[in-house]
Short mmCIF file of C-alpha atoms in Angstrom, two decimals:
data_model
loop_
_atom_site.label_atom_id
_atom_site.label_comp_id
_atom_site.label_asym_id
_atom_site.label_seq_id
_atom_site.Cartn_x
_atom_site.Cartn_y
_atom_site.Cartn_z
CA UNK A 239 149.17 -61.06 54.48
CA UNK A 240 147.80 -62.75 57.52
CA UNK A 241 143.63 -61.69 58.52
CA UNK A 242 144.00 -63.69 62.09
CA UNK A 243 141.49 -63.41 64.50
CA UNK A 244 142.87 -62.05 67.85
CA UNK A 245 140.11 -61.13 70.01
CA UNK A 246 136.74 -61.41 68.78
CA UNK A 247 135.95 -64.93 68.00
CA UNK A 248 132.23 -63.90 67.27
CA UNK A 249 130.73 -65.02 63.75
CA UNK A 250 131.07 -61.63 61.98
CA UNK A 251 135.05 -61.71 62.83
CA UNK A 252 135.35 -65.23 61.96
CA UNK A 253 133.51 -64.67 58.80
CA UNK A 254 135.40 -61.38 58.03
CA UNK A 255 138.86 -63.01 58.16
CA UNK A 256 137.69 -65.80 55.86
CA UNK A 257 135.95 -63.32 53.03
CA UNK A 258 139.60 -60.71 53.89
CA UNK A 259 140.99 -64.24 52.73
CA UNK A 260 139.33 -64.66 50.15
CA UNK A 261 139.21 -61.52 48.71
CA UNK A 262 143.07 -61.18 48.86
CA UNK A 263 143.86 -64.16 47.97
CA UNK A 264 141.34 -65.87 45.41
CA UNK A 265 140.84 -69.07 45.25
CA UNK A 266 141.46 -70.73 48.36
CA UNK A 267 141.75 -74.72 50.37
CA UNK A 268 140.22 -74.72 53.76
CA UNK A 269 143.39 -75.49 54.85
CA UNK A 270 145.09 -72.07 53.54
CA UNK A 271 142.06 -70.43 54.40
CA UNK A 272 142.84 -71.92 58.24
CA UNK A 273 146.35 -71.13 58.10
CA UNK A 274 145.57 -67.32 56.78
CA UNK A 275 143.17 -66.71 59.22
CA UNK A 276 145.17 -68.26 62.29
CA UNK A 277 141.52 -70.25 62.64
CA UNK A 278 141.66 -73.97 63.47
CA UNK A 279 140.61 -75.97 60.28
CA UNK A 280 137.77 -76.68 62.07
CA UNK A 281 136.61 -73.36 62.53
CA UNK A 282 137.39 -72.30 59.66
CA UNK A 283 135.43 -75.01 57.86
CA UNK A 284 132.50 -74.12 59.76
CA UNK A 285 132.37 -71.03 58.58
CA UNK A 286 133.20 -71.57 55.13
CA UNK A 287 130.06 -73.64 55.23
CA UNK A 288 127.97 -71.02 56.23
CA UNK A 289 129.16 -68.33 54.37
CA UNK A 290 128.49 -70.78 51.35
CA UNK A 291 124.76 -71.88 52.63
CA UNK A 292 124.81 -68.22 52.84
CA UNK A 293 125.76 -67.88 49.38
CA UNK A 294 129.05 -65.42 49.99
CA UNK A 295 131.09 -68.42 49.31
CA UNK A 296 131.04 -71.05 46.35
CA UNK A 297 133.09 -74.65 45.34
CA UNK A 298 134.73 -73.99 42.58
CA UNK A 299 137.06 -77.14 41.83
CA UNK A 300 139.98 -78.56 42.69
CA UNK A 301 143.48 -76.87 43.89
CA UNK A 302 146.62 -78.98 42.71
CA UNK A 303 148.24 -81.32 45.74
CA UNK A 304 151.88 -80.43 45.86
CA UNK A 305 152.67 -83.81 47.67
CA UNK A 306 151.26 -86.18 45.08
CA UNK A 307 148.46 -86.81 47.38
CA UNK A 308 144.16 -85.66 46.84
CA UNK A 309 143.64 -82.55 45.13
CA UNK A 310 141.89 -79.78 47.31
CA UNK A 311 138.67 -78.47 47.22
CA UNK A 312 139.08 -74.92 46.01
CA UNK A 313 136.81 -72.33 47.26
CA UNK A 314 136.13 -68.17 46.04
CA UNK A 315 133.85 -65.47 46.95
CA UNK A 316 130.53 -65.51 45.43
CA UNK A 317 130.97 -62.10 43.17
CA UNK A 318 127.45 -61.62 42.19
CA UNK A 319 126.05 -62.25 45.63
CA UNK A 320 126.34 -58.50 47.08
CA UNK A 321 126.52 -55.31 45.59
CA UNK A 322 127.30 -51.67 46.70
CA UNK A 323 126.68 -48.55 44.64
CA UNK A 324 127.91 -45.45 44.82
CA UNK A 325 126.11 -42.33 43.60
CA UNK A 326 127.21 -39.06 42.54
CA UNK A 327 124.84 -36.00 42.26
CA UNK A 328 125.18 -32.69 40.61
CA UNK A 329 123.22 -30.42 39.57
CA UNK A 330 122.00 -31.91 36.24
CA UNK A 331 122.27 -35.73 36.77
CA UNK A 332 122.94 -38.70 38.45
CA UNK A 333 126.19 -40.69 38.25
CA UNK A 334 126.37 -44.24 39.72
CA UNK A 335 128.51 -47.28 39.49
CA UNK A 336 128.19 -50.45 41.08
CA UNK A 337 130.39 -53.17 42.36
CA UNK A 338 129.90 -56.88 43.24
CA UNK A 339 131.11 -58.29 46.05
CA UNK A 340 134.89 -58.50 45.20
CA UNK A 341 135.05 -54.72 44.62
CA UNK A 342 135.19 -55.58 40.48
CA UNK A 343 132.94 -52.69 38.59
CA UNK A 344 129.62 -54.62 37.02
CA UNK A 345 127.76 -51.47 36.12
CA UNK A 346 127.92 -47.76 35.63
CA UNK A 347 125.30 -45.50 34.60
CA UNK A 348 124.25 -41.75 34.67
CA UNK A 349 121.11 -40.65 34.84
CA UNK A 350 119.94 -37.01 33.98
CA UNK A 351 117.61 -34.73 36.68
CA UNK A 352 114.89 -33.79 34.68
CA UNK A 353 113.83 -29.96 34.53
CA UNK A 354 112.14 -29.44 38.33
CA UNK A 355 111.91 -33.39 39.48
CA UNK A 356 113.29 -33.81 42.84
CA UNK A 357 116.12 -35.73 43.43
CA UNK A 358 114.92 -38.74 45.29
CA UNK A 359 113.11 -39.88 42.18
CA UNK A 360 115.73 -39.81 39.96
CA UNK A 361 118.11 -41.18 42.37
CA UNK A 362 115.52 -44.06 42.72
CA UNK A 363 115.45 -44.58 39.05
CA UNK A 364 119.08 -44.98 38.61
CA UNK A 365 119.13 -47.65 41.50
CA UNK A 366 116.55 -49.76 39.60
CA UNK A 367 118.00 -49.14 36.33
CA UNK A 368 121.40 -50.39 38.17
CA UNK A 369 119.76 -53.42 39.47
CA UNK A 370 117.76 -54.27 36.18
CA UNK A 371 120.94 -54.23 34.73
CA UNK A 372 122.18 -56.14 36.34
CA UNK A 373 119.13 -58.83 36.85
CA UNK A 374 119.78 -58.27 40.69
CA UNK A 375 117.02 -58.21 43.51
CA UNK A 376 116.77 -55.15 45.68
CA UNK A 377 117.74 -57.51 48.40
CA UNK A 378 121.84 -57.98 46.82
CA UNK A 379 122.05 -54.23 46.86
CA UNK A 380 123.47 -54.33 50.66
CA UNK A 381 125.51 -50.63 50.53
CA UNK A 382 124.68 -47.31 48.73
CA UNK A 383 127.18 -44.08 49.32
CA UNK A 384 125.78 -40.82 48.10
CA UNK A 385 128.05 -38.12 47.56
CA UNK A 386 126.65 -34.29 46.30
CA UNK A 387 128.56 -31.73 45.39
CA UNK A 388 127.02 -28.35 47.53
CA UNK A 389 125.94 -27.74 50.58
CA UNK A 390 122.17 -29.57 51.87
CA UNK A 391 119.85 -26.84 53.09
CA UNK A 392 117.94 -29.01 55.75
CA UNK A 393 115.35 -25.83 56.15
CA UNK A 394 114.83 -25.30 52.75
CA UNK A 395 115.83 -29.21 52.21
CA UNK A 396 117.35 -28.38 48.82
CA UNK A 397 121.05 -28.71 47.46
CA UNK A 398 123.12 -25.68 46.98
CA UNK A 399 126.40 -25.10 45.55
CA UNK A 400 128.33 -21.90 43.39
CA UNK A 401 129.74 -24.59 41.25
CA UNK A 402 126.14 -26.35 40.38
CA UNK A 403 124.36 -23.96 37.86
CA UNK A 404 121.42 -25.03 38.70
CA UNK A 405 121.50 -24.72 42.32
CA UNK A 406 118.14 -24.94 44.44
CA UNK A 407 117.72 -28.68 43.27
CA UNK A 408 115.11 -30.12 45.76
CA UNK A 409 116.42 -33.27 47.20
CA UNK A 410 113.11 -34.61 48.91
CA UNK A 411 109.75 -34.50 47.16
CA UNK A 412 107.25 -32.07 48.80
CA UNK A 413 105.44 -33.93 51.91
CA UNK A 414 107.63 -36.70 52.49
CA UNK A 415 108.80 -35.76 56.06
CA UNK A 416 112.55 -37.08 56.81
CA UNK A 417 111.84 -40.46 55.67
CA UNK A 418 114.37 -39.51 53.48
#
């Protein structure tokens, strides 16, 4: 499976191609890494380098030589450096599991809506009980899907559904504007 760079030679497509590397491939040489990505070594060195000062990337030994000659310097994705979590609400709780960085599962958790609390709140707790979990800064939590099941009433600003028993949840606390 090849991840070359065509068109866009800008860092976020060069860096792309070398994670897409990475991530389908494992542990990788610059020079594999080069010849996946259709970069020139080079390049592709660069931006290994700064996707590890960046810490996406780390060293993590030495790749075999198949001609008898130096070993390698073998390079993977930083798992713990990134998460995303994805959150599922119903009508009675919270349900959220979070991945690192090579899509592996690290955490899952649910977390009930208590009685009349909003759902921000709750929400919010399961996040930090995620990321406490997990010993993880707010900063490595870089995507978060929500998914409901209902319908959001923006007038009324509360979630509805005929399959949620306790339909009328209100998703933002009272006062908070659309901040949310």
């Amino acid at each position: 499976m090849s991840t070359a760079v065509t068109s866009d030679n800008s860092w976020a497509a060069l860096a792309r191609a070398v994670f897409n590397a990475l991530l389908a491939h494992g542990t990788l040489s610059r020079a594999t890494i080069a010849e996946l990505t259709g970069l020139s070594r080079v390049t592709a060195s660069g931006v290994v380098d700064q996707l590890i000062r960046r810490g996406f990337v780390k060293h993590v030994g030495a790749l075999p030589s198949s001609t008898g000659g130096p070993s390698a310097r073998a390079y993977a994705l930083t798992s713990d450096s990134a998460y995303a979590t994805g959150i599922a609400i119903d009508g009675y709780q919270i349900a959220i599991m979070t991945t690192s960085l090579s899509g592996d599962v690290v955490s899952r958790h649910v977390e009930p809506i208590d009685g009349d609390e909003t759902v921000v709140p709750a929400v919010e707790r399961a996040i930090g009980g995620q990321l406490a979990a997990l010993d993880a800064p707010a900063a490595k939590l870089r995507q978060i899907v929500i998914g409901a099941s209902g319908v959001v009433d923006p007038a009324a600003r509360e979630l509805s559904s005929r399959s949620t028993p306790r339909a009328g949840n209100r998703i933002w606390p009272p006062g908070c504007g659309n901040r949310w």
